[in-house]
Tab-separated table of C-alpha atoms and ligand atoms in Angstrom:
chain	number	residue	atom	x	y	z
A	1	MET	CA	0.000	0.000	0.000
A	2	THR	CA	1.170	3.543	-0.718
A	3	ASP	CA	0.621	6.904	0.924
A	4	GLN	CA	-0.493	8.334	-2.411
A	5	THR	CA	-3.663	10.416	-2.705
A	6	ARG	CA	-4.201	10.778	-6.487
A	7	PHE	CA	-3.933	7.850	-8.883
A	8	LEU	CA	-3.367	9.210	-12.365
A	9	MET	CA	-2.995	7.475	-15.714
A	10	SER	CA	-1.765	8.762	-19.053
A	11	GLU	CA	-3.632	9.387	-22.320
A	12	SER	CA	-2.487	6.040	-23.650
A	13	ASP	CA	-4.482	4.392	-20.809
A	14	ILE	CA	-7.805	5.708	-22.099
A	15	PRO	CA	-9.845	2.517	-22.619
A	16	LYS	CA	-10.019	1.266	-26.206
A	17	PHE	CA	-13.255	-0.685	-25.609
A	18	TRP	CA	-16.572	-0.165	-23.903
A	19	TYR	CA	-17.830	-3.103	-21.845
A	20	ASN	CA	-21.242	-4.501	-22.769
A	21	ILE	CA	-22.976	-6.133	-19.774
A	22	ASN	CA	-25.355	-7.910	-22.184
A	23	ALA	CA	-22.561	-10.390	-22.947
A	24	ASP	CA	-22.358	-11.609	-19.336
A	25	ASN	CA	-25.694	-10.617	-17.829
A	26	PRO	CA	-27.187	-13.675	-16.095
A	27	VAL	CA	-30.608	-11.998	-16.315
A	28	PRO	CA	-32.119	-12.373	-19.817
A	29	PRO	CA	-33.130	-9.035	-21.389
A	30	THR	CA	-36.825	-8.188	-21.481
A	31	PRO	CA	-38.376	-6.978	-24.754
A	32	VAL	CA	-38.644	-3.288	-25.614
A	33	LEU	CA	-42.207	-2.545	-26.755
A	34	HIS	CA	-43.768	-0.062	-29.162
A	35	PRO	CA	-45.806	2.468	-27.096
A	36	GLY	CA	-48.790	2.210	-29.457
A	37	THR	CA	-49.034	-1.492	-30.304
A	38	LEU	CA	-47.267	-2.814	-27.149
A	39	GLU	CA	-45.529	-5.309	-29.479
A	40	PRO	CA	-41.712	-5.614	-29.580
A	41	VAL	CA	-40.211	-2.616	-31.398
A	42	THR	CA	-38.584	-2.970	-34.793
A	43	PRO	CA	-35.362	-1.248	-35.874
A	44	ASP	CA	-37.613	0.871	-38.192
A	45	PHE	CA	-39.350	2.461	-35.198
A	46	LEU	CA	-36.056	3.129	-33.441
A	47	SER	CA	-34.394	4.475	-36.587
A	48	VAL	CA	-36.736	7.466	-36.558
A	49	LEU	CA	-34.993	8.521	-33.353
A	50	PHE	CA	-31.497	7.013	-33.417
A	51	PRO	CA	-28.734	6.340	-35.961
A	52	MET	CA	-28.209	2.679	-36.902
A	53	ASP	CA	-24.844	2.326	-35.116
A	54	LEU	CA	-26.487	3.138	-31.768
A	55	ILE	CA	-29.458	0.824	-32.452
A	56	LEU	CA	-27.024	-2.018	-33.134
A	57	GLN	CA	-25.139	-1.235	-29.908
A	58	GLU	CA	-28.445	-1.235	-28.026
A	59	ILE	CA	-29.124	-4.872	-28.936
A	60	SER	CA	-25.546	-6.130	-29.218
A	61	THR	CA	-24.332	-9.055	-27.111
A	62	GLU	CA	-20.666	-8.553	-28.029
A	63	ARG	CA	-18.629	-8.277	-24.818
A	64	PHE	CA	-16.315	-5.429	-25.878
A	65	ILE	CA	-17.163	-2.750	-28.438
A	66	GLU	CA	-14.293	-0.719	-29.836
A	67	ILE	CA	-14.289	2.993	-29.045
A	68	PRO	CA	-13.785	4.870	-32.338
A	69	GLU	CA	-10.538	6.818	-32.625
A	70	GLU	CA	-12.493	10.072	-33.168
A	71	VAL	CA	-14.260	9.561	-29.808
A	72	ARG	CA	-11.031	8.703	-27.961
A	73	GLU	CA	-9.530	11.856	-29.443
A	74	ILE	CA	-12.182	13.981	-27.688
A	75	TYR	CA	-11.956	11.833	-24.517
A	76	LYS	CA	-8.337	13.049	-24.389
A	77	LEU	CA	-9.620	16.468	-23.300
A	78	TYR	CA	-10.338	14.996	-19.844
A	79	ARG	CA	-9.760	11.215	-19.678
A	80	PRO	CA	-8.458	9.260	-17.874
A	81	THR	CA	-10.139	11.004	-14.953
A	82	PRO	CA	-8.361	10.860	-11.584
A	83	LEU	CA	-9.030	8.360	-8.822
A	84	LEU	CA	-8.461	9.831	-5.382
A	85	ARG	CA	-8.204	8.394	-1.927
A	86	ALA	CA	-10.287	10.579	0.415
A	87	ARG	CA	-7.695	10.544	3.186
A	88	ARG	CA	-8.881	13.753	4.834
A	89	LEU	CA	-12.493	12.515	4.869
A	90	GLU	CA	-11.361	9.179	6.364
A	91	LYS	CA	-9.559	11.112	9.084
A	92	ALA	CA	-12.555	13.371	9.785
A	93	LEU	CA	-14.740	10.252	10.159
A	94	GLY	CA	-12.112	8.426	12.241
A	95	THR	CA	-12.808	5.307	10.208
A	96	PRO	CA	-10.510	2.369	9.494
A	97	ALA	CA	-12.179	2.165	6.055
A	98	HIS	CA	-10.323	3.320	2.950
A	99	ILE	CA	-12.464	5.582	0.787
A	100	TYR	CA	-11.677	6.089	-2.903
A	101	TYR	CA	-13.557	8.184	-5.431
A	102	LYS	CA	-13.454	8.416	-9.211
A	103	TYR	CA	-13.802	12.073	-10.178
A	104	GLU	CA	-15.955	12.510	-13.290
A	105	GLY	CA	-16.428	16.211	-12.513
A	106	ALA	CA	-13.044	16.645	-14.209
A	107	SER	CA	-14.738	16.700	-17.643
A	108	PRO	CA	-15.075	20.096	-19.403
A	109	VAL	CA	-18.755	20.335	-18.445
A	110	GLY	CA	-18.319	18.963	-14.925
A	111	SER	CA	-19.950	15.514	-15.035
A	112	HIS	CA	-19.776	11.991	-16.470
A	113	LYS	CA	-22.357	12.795	-19.154
A	114	PRO	CA	-19.875	13.626	-21.982
A	115	ASN	CA	-18.702	9.980	-21.971
A	116	THR	CA	-21.863	9.101	-23.884
A	117	ALA	CA	-22.648	12.537	-25.378
A	118	ILE	CA	-19.416	12.485	-27.388
A	119	ALA	CA	-20.143	8.957	-28.629
A	120	GLN	CA	-23.757	9.779	-29.519
A	121	ALA	CA	-22.822	12.961	-31.381
A	122	PHE	CA	-20.096	11.058	-33.255
A	123	TYR	CA	-22.426	8.241	-34.419
A	124	ASN	CA	-25.114	10.752	-35.376
A	125	LYS	CA	-22.640	12.731	-37.457
A	126	LYS	CA	-21.411	9.502	-39.068
A	127	GLY	CA	-25.027	8.516	-39.872
A	128	GLY	CA	-25.731	11.853	-41.596
A	129	THR	CA	-27.745	13.574	-38.830
A	130	LYS	CA	-27.702	17.382	-39.040
A	131	ALA	CA	-29.439	18.281	-35.767
A	132	MET	CA	-30.303	16.592	-32.469
A	133	THR	CA	-32.981	17.104	-29.828
A	134	THR	CA	-32.837	16.187	-26.177
A	135	GLU	CA	-34.256	16.931	-22.746
A	136	THR	CA	-32.386	17.878	-19.617
A	137	GLY	CA	-33.305	17.932	-15.944
A	138	ALA	CA	-30.584	19.582	-13.917
A	139	GLY	CA	-28.824	20.717	-17.082
A	140	GLN	CA	-25.820	18.393	-16.851
A	141	TRP	CA	-26.902	16.136	-19.713
A	142	GLY	CA	-27.991	19.045	-21.917
A	143	THR	CA	-24.660	20.769	-21.299
A	144	ALA	CA	-22.734	17.612	-22.176
A	145	LEU	CA	-24.646	17.079	-25.430
A	146	ALA	CA	-24.315	20.800	-26.259
A	147	PHE	CA	-20.541	20.463	-25.884
A	148	ALA	CA	-20.446	17.255	-27.958
A	149	CYS	CA	-22.728	18.547	-30.734
A	150	ASN	CA	-20.525	21.604	-31.027
A	151	VAL	CA	-17.435	19.387	-31.373
A	152	PHE	CA	-19.043	17.403	-34.215
A	153	ASP	CA	-20.746	20.427	-35.787
A	154	LEU	CA	-24.365	19.388	-35.150
A	155	ALA	CA	-27.211	21.725	-34.129
A	156	LEU	CA	-28.996	20.933	-30.832
A	157	GLU	CA	-32.422	21.778	-29.322
A	158	VAL	CA	-32.672	21.213	-25.568
A	159	TYR	CA	-35.997	20.868	-23.718
A	160	MET	CA	-35.055	21.828	-20.160
A	161	VAL	CA	-37.457	21.009	-17.284
A	162	LYS	CA	-38.977	24.395	-16.389
A	163	VAL	CA	-38.210	24.267	-12.677
A	164	SER	CA	-34.500	23.668	-13.451
A	165	TYR	CA	-34.542	26.351	-16.161
A	166	GLN	CA	-35.671	28.752	-13.441
A	167	GLN	CA	-33.386	27.419	-10.671
A	168	LYS	CA	-30.268	27.053	-12.859
A	169	PRO	CA	-29.972	29.921	-15.351
A	170	TYR	CA	-26.209	29.418	-15.633
A	171	ARG	CA	-26.623	25.902	-16.996
A	172	ARG	CA	-28.841	27.335	-19.747
A	173	ILE	CA	-26.225	29.982	-20.540
A	174	LEU	CA	-23.559	27.285	-20.688
A	175	MET	CA	-25.595	25.319	-23.263
A	176	GLU	CA	-26.131	28.507	-25.254
A	177	THR	CA	-22.392	29.217	-25.052
A	178	TYR	CA	-21.787	25.898	-26.832
A	179	GLY	CA	-24.294	27.045	-29.479
A	180	SER	CA	-27.491	25.162	-28.510
A	181	LYS	CA	-31.095	26.392	-28.411
A	182	VAL	CA	-32.703	25.880	-24.970
A	183	TYR	CA	-36.466	25.834	-24.229
A	184	ALA	CA	-38.219	25.745	-20.830
A	185	SER	CA	-40.410	22.610	-20.947
A	186	PRO	CA	-43.401	22.404	-21.199
A	187	THR	CA	-43.064	24.651	-24.284
A	188	ASP	CA	-45.433	25.872	-26.963
A	189	GLN	CA	-43.094	24.293	-29.570
A	190	THR	CA	-44.678	20.821	-29.563
A	191	ASN	CA	-48.235	19.433	-29.577
A	192	TYR	CA	-47.575	17.673	-26.310
A	193	GLY	CA	-46.095	20.762	-24.631
A	194	ARG	CA	-49.100	22.836	-25.724
A	195	SER	CA	-51.515	20.237	-24.314
A	196	VAL	CA	-49.739	20.259	-20.931
A	197	LEU	CA	-49.784	24.078	-20.813
A	198	ALA	CA	-53.489	24.143	-21.714
A	199	GLU	CA	-54.221	22.023	-18.625
A	200	ASP	CA	-51.751	23.738	-16.310
A	201	PRO	CA	-50.109	26.969	-17.510
A	202	ASP	CA	-47.869	26.902	-14.399
A	203	SER	CA	-46.691	23.315	-14.834
A	204	PRO	CA	-43.158	23.024	-13.375
A	205	GLY	CA	-42.458	20.352	-15.983
A	206	SER	CA	-40.888	16.962	-15.428
A	207	LEU	CA	-38.258	14.837	-17.088
A	208	GLY	CA	-41.050	12.639	-18.494
A	209	ILE	CA	-42.715	15.659	-20.163
A	210	ALA	CA	-39.412	17.017	-21.493
A	211	ILE	CA	-38.545	13.604	-22.969
A	212	SER	CA	-41.944	13.561	-24.728
A	213	GLU	CA	-41.287	16.988	-26.224
A	214	ALA	CA	-37.774	16.137	-27.423
A	215	VAL	CA	-38.966	12.806	-28.878
A	216	GLU	CA	-41.889	14.534	-30.651
A	217	ALA	CA	-39.589	17.222	-32.099
A	218	ALA	CA	-37.329	14.535	-33.596
A	219	ALA	CA	-40.109	12.142	-34.664
A	220	THR	CA	-42.017	14.862	-36.565
A	221	SER	CA	-38.952	16.374	-38.288
A	222	ASN	CA	-39.120	14.136	-41.384
A	223	GLY	CA	-35.707	12.758	-40.597
A	224	ALA	CA	-34.005	16.145	-40.142
A	225	LYS	CA	-33.458	15.656	-36.403
A	226	LYS	CA	-32.523	12.696	-34.228
A	227	TYR	CA	-32.946	12.310	-30.505
A	228	GLY	CA	-30.299	11.697	-27.820
A	229	LEU	CA	-31.017	10.231	-24.378
A	230	GLY	CA	-28.588	10.776	-21.490
A	231	SER	CA	-29.300	7.618	-19.480
A	232	VAL	CA	-31.447	4.438	-19.174
A	233	LEU	CA	-30.679	2.832	-22.583
A	234	ASN	CA	-28.139	-0.013	-22.897
A	235	HIS	CA	-25.836	1.879	-25.245
A	236	VAL	CA	-25.724	4.889	-22.917
A	237	LEU	CA	-24.803	2.733	-19.915
A	238	MET	CA	-22.195	0.959	-22.035
A	239	HIS	CA	-20.503	4.236	-23.065
A	240	GLN	CA	-20.135	5.049	-19.356
A	241	THR	CA	-18.134	1.886	-18.622
A	242	VAL	CA	-14.923	3.795	-19.406
A	243	ILE	CA	-15.290	4.969	-15.779
A	244	GLY	CA	-15.159	1.480	-14.272
A	245	GLU	CA	-12.517	0.188	-16.704
A	246	GLU	CA	-10.198	3.010	-15.652
A	247	ALA	CA	-11.073	2.564	-11.974
A	248	LEU	CA	-10.160	-1.154	-12.099
A	249	LYS	CA	-6.633	-0.211	-13.181
A	250	GLN	CA	-6.358	2.681	-10.749
A	251	MET	CA	-7.422	0.521	-7.788
A	252	ASP	CA	-4.663	-1.806	-8.898
A	253	MET	CA	-2.215	1.124	-8.788
A	254	ALA	CA	-3.381	1.664	-5.203
A	255	ASN	CA	-2.842	-2.051	-4.500
A	256	GLU	CA	-6.395	-2.422	-3.258
A	257	TYR	CA	-9.692	-3.861	-4.464
A	258	PRO	CA	-13.084	-2.428	-3.435
A	259	ASP	CA	-15.400	-4.322	-1.085
A	260	VAL	CA	-18.199	-2.010	-2.153
A	261	VAL	CA	-18.726	0.188	-5.241
A	262	ILE	CA	-21.273	2.982	-4.902
A	263	GLY	CA	-23.034	5.299	-7.360
A	264	CYS	CA	-26.100	7.530	-7.307
A	265	VAL	CA	-28.902	6.550	-9.696
A	266	GLY	CA	-31.227	8.713	-11.773
A	267	GLY	CA	-31.615	6.614	-14.912
A	268	GLY	CA	-28.622	4.512	-13.884
A	269	SER	CA	-25.793	5.519	-16.234
A	270	ASN	CA	-23.005	6.700	-13.913
A	271	PHE	CA	-23.694	3.836	-11.503
A	272	ALA	CA	-23.578	1.284	-14.337
A	273	GLY	CA	-20.487	3.008	-15.689
A	274	ILE	CA	-18.494	2.422	-12.537
A	275	ALA	CA	-20.215	-0.810	-11.404
A	276	PHE	CA	-20.541	-3.003	-14.518
A	277	PRO	CA	-16.796	-3.671	-14.999
A	278	PHE	CA	-16.647	-4.711	-11.303
A	279	LEU	CA	-19.786	-6.826	-11.817
A	280	ARG	CA	-17.944	-8.598	-14.651
A	281	GLU	CA	-15.185	-9.410	-12.155
A	282	ASN	CA	-17.835	-10.787	-9.767
A	283	LEU	CA	-19.505	-12.880	-12.447
A	284	LYS	CA	-16.447	-14.174	-14.260
A	285	ASN	CA	-13.526	-14.006	-11.832
A	286	GLY	CA	-15.073	-14.875	-8.491
A	287	ARG	CA	-14.810	-11.424	-6.906
A	288	ARG	CA	-17.451	-10.517	-4.289
A	289	THR	CA	-17.689	-6.726	-4.487
A	290	ARG	CA	-21.039	-5.309	-3.333
A	291	LEU	CA	-22.572	-2.887	-5.838
A	292	LEU	CA	-24.739	-0.237	-4.204
A	293	ALA	CA	-27.115	2.098	-6.096
A	294	VAL	CA	-28.243	5.178	-4.150
A	295	GLU	CA	-31.447	7.106	-4.844
A	296	PRO	CA	-33.394	9.900	-3.100
A	297	THR	CA	-36.316	8.971	-0.827
A	298	ALA	CA	-38.267	11.513	-2.916
A	299	THR	CA	-37.871	9.472	-6.146
A	300	PRO	CA	-37.352	5.909	-4.930
A	301	SER	CA	-37.867	3.973	-8.155
A	302	LEU	CA	-35.713	0.962	-7.176
A	303	THR	CA	-36.623	0.730	-3.507
A	304	LYS	CA	-40.361	1.586	-3.745
A	305	GLY	CA	-41.255	1.351	-7.429
A	306	VAL	CA	-42.923	-1.689	-8.964
A	307	TYR	CA	-40.960	-3.934	-11.386
A	308	THR	CA	-43.249	-3.936	-14.391
A	309	PHE	CA	-43.696	-2.676	-17.965
A	310	ASP	CA	-44.208	1.088	-18.189
A	311	TYR	CA	-43.833	3.943	-20.644
A	312	GLY	CA	-40.479	5.730	-20.688
A	313	ASP	CA	-42.150	9.158	-20.852
A	314	THR	CA	-45.314	10.952	-19.803
A	315	ALA	CA	-46.939	11.295	-23.249
A	316	LYS	CA	-46.497	7.567	-24.032
A	317	MET	CA	-44.362	8.223	-27.106
A	318	ALA	CA	-41.158	6.553	-25.923
A	319	PRO	CA	-40.857	2.751	-25.853
A	320	VAL	CA	-42.399	0.654	-23.076
A	321	VAL	CA	-39.809	-1.262	-21.043
A	322	LYS	CA	-39.788	-3.489	-17.960
A	323	MET	CA	-38.323	-1.489	-15.101
A	324	HIS	CA	-38.837	-0.378	-11.521
A	325	THR	CA	-41.256	2.496	-11.946
A	326	LEU	CA	-43.142	5.066	-9.914
A	327	GLY	CA	-45.554	5.451	-12.862
A	328	HIS	CA	-45.046	7.447	-16.078
A	329	GLY	CA	-47.313	10.246	-14.767
A	330	PHE	CA	-44.900	10.891	-11.874
A	331	ILE	CA	-44.441	14.610	-11.149
A	332	PRO	CA	-41.428	14.700	-8.870
A	333	PRO	CA	-41.185	16.679	-5.677
A	334	ARG	CA	-38.995	19.781	-6.073
A	335	ILE	CA	-35.853	18.293	-4.578
A	336	HIS	CA	-32.492	19.744	-5.540
A	337	ALA	CA	-31.001	16.666	-7.187
A	338	GLY	CA	-32.737	17.426	-10.502
A	339	GLY	CA	-30.876	14.655	-12.308
A	340	LEU	CA	-32.363	11.964	-10.060
A	341	ARG	CA	-36.009	12.807	-10.680
A	342	TYR	CA	-36.893	10.181	-13.316
A	343	HIS	CA	-39.872	7.832	-12.717
A	344	GLY	CA	-38.072	4.715	-13.969
A	345	MET	CA	-34.628	3.145	-14.138
A	346	ALA	CA	-32.428	1.434	-16.717
A	347	PRO	CA	-33.981	-2.010	-17.425
A	348	SER	CA	-30.587	-3.753	-17.161
A	349	ILE	CA	-30.050	-2.354	-13.649
A	350	CYS	CA	-33.605	-3.295	-12.632
A	351	GLY	CA	-33.133	-6.899	-13.786
A	352	LEU	CA	-29.821	-7.184	-11.931
A	353	TYR	CA	-31.331	-5.617	-8.805
A	354	ASP	CA	-34.310	-7.941	-8.936
A	355	ALA	CA	-31.960	-10.942	-9.199
A	356	GLY	CA	-29.834	-9.766	-6.247
A	357	HIS	CA	-26.639	-8.792	-8.108
A	358	ILE	CA	-27.047	-5.144	-7.133
A	359	GLU	CA	-28.188	-3.536	-3.863
A	360	ALA	CA	-30.093	-0.263	-3.522
A	361	VAL	CA	-30.717	2.242	-0.764
A	362	ALA	CA	-32.750	5.486	-0.608
A	363	VAL	CA	-31.371	8.488	1.304
A	364	LYS	CA	-33.019	11.704	2.462
A	365	GLN	CA	-32.169	15.157	1.117
A	366	ILE	CA	-30.970	16.858	4.349
A	367	PRO	CA	-28.506	14.118	5.423
A	368	THR	CA	-27.345	14.024	1.791
A	369	PHE	CA	-26.436	17.719	1.897
A	370	GLU	CA	-24.754	17.193	5.278
A	371	ALA	CA	-22.556	14.578	3.588
A	372	ALA	CA	-21.893	16.955	0.672
A	373	ILE	CA	-20.743	19.714	3.039
A	374	GLN	CA	-18.555	17.342	5.035
A	375	PHE	CA	-16.987	16.144	1.784
A	376	ALA	CA	-16.432	19.710	0.511
A	377	ARG	CA	-14.819	20.738	3.792
A	378	SER	CA	-12.464	17.770	3.873
A	379	GLU	CA	-11.712	17.087	0.176
A	380	GLY	CA	-12.279	20.548	-1.320
A	381	ILE	CA	-14.638	19.553	-4.166
A	382	VAL	CA	-18.230	20.768	-3.894
A	383	PRO	CA	-20.199	17.796	-5.228
A	384	ALA	CA	-23.252	17.913	-7.485
A	385	PRO	CA	-26.386	17.273	-5.377
A	386	GLU	CA	-26.893	14.055	-7.375
A	387	SER	CA	-23.396	12.778	-6.591
A	388	ALA	CA	-23.857	13.726	-2.931
A	389	HIS	CA	-26.221	10.748	-2.640
A	390	ALA	CA	-23.279	8.445	-3.358
A	391	ILE	CA	-21.195	10.333	-0.784
A	392	ARG	CA	-23.924	9.896	1.858
A	393	ALA	CA	-23.881	6.143	1.296
A	394	ALA	CA	-20.051	6.021	1.225
A	395	ILE	CA	-19.873	7.857	4.563
A	396	ASP	CA	-22.521	5.533	6.026
A	397	GLU	CA	-20.449	2.533	4.873
A	398	ALA	CA	-17.320	4.052	6.445
A	399	LEU	CA	-19.148	4.694	9.730
A	400	ASP	CA	-20.543	1.168	9.712
A	401	ALA	CA	-16.997	-0.170	9.193
A	402	LYS	CA	-15.866	1.990	12.119
A	403	ALA	CA	-18.633	0.663	14.373
A	404	LYS	CA	-17.660	-2.901	13.461
A	405	GLY	CA	-13.908	-2.210	13.610
A	406	GLU	CA	-13.546	-3.408	10.013
A	407	LYS	CA	-11.134	-2.301	7.337
A	408	ARG	CA	-13.439	-1.858	4.353
A	409	VAL	CA	-12.387	-0.568	0.922
A	410	ILE	CA	-15.049	1.747	-0.450
A	411	LEU	CA	-15.113	3.148	-3.978
A	412	PHE	CA	-17.700	5.658	-5.109
A	413	ASN	CA	-18.308	7.602	-8.273
A	414	LEU	CA	-18.206	11.366	-7.847
A	415	SER	CA	-20.305	11.869	-10.976
A	416	GLY	CA	-20.056	15.665	-11.055
A	417	HIS	CA	-19.143	18.880	-9.298
A	418	GLY	CA	-21.779	21.215	-7.939
A	419	ASN	CA	-20.326	24.557	-8.977
A	420	PHE	CA	-23.564	25.435	-10.795
A	421	ASP	CA	-25.746	24.234	-7.912
A	422	MET	CA	-25.159	27.099	-5.495
A	423	GLY	CA	-28.927	27.703	-5.237
A	424	ALA	CA	-29.252	24.251	-3.678
A	425	TYR	CA	-26.324	24.866	-1.345
A	426	GLU	CA	-27.770	28.210	-0.317
A	427	ALA	CA	-31.117	26.561	0.455
A	428	ASN	CA	-29.253	24.032	2.556
A	429	LEU	CA	-27.108	26.565	4.433
A	430	SER	CA	-30.131	28.735	5.214
A	431	GLY	CA	-32.110	25.759	6.558
A	432	LYS	CA	-34.721	25.800	3.778
A	433	LEU	CA	-34.368	22.181	2.686
A	434	GLU	CA	-37.000	19.626	3.569
A	435	ASP	CA	-36.917	15.868	3.653
A	436	TYR	CA	-39.545	14.082	1.628
A	437	GLU	CA	-40.534	10.448	1.341
A	438	TYR	CA	-42.552	9.538	-1.744
A	439	PRO	CA	-45.730	7.855	-0.445
A	440	ALA	CA	-46.403	4.201	-1.236
A	441	GLU	CA	-50.086	5.108	-1.883
A	442	ALA	CA	-49.022	7.372	-4.779
A	443	VAL	CA	-47.114	4.450	-6.307
A	444	ASN	CA	-50.142	2.169	-5.893
A	445	GLU	CA	-52.388	4.765	-7.527
A	446	ALA	CA	-49.975	5.211	-10.462
A	447	MET	CA	-49.984	1.464	-11.102
A	448	LYS	CA	-53.620	1.768	-12.249
A	449	HIS	CA	-52.388	3.580	-15.362
A	450	LEU	CA	-49.782	1.109	-16.567
A	451	PRO	CA	-49.874	-0.177	-20.154
A	452	GLN	CA	-51.713	-3.527	-20.362
A	453	VAL	CA	-48.912	-5.661	-21.730
A	454	GLN	CA	-49.726	-9.218	-22.824
A	455	LEU	CA	-46.680	-10.944	-24.203
A	456	ALA	CA	-46.991	-14.242	-26.053
B	1	PLP	C1	-23.910	14.841	-11.823
B	1	PLP	C2	-24.979	13.828	-12.098
B	1	PLP	N1	-24.903	12.632	-11.501
B	1	PLP	C3	-25.857	11.699	-11.714
B	1	PLP	C4	-26.931	11.928	-12.536
B	1	PLP	C5	-27.963	10.859	-12.694
B	1	PLP	O1	-27.987	10.268	-13.950
B	1	PLP	P1	-27.502	8.784	-14.174
B	1	PLP	O2	-28.236	7.919	-13.195
B	1	PLP	O3	-27.855	8.468	-15.581
B	1	PLP	O4	-26.030	8.762	-13.956
B	1	PLP	C6	-27.048	13.154	-13.196
B	1	PLP	C7	-28.174	13.402	-14.112
B	1	PLP	O5	-28.369	14.438	-14.655
B	1	PLP	C8	-26.037	14.128	-12.967
B	1	PLP	O6	-26.118	15.309	-13.565
């Protein structure tokens, strides 16, 4: 063991392959259904929204998929990201545990999201796309795709959830700086947006509504625009595995191996990104690392949602998939981790959770911000409110190890910095935050509106 704090690799260590969990997943994939017919989707349906390369990645069972040179070239702007040992946090906690974190906030836009945004923009450009549409909650995904579309000279329209548009004006300005057009969703730009506004002119919006608008804008563009999604889909999770592939090597540099790997979950991409390469080691090489997904008690899709088929968006335009869901009509409470407010979860993560390969825990907002502040004061980085959920769980693991007198090696993904989230920090420092637990009755009620899927 060393007394090193930062574990750094060189450009030549940027992974050359993404890891595809579909090759090793002991849980068979469930079908993806057309939202209208509720029959399995065809590539024709998907090709309205996505370029063929990404559709093929979505259904591929190849274990390793080569990262194109053009994508690795842009990854060089920030990859490999550092792995750090949180020595000062360990000391503050007085724990015998060793805490490591992979810092994805080191990307130009401050989160893990460019790992897939760059790939998606590249394959769209290659497939002849001229413009893309997308939604964004907290603004991290929209910013990442804005950056990537600019790199590959594509136009971008972003449907930003209205409450975030209001809370986070600087994220909007950042997207505009990269050359994108940003709308506060619900908008009057789409049929669906207009119908939501007609019912509730003050609608705060939701990720489900924004997805519907972005999907509609692409689907009705006669092929001029394609759609990009920042999480949930297999290919998105696969692009994020560069995080875990790098972390495997960096843990080796530290001469340690994690007992537990932790990530926050919105749609599941940063968690899958760090966890899936370690899951491969569990499945194929007899390792026993625990993989822990952390969600807010306000949007507890894994821990309180029902594992069933549901629509991916509010307007029922996106495919129907089997996942842990709070119901596609879910309007999330106004918590500050905007990126964790989705009603569902990546189907691959849900299957693995259901089969016991992954654990999940829900944490409350106030203790999450307490963890964020403790982390900032000991390690210096102000975490994104989303990432702070992983920190809460990492600290709880370290305190549990202390109580049991155990040396535990903890690795978590610090998916982004919170430099644009000062509104949330101010609310926390001035005591304005509230804890919220999503009620089980609301989940039960939402289950009455599920699609009636009858598979042969
Ligand atoms: C910093 C950060 N972490 C995590 C998430 C959650 O997304 P995912 O579960 O796909 O990683 C987001 C989403 O916007 C985010 O911005």
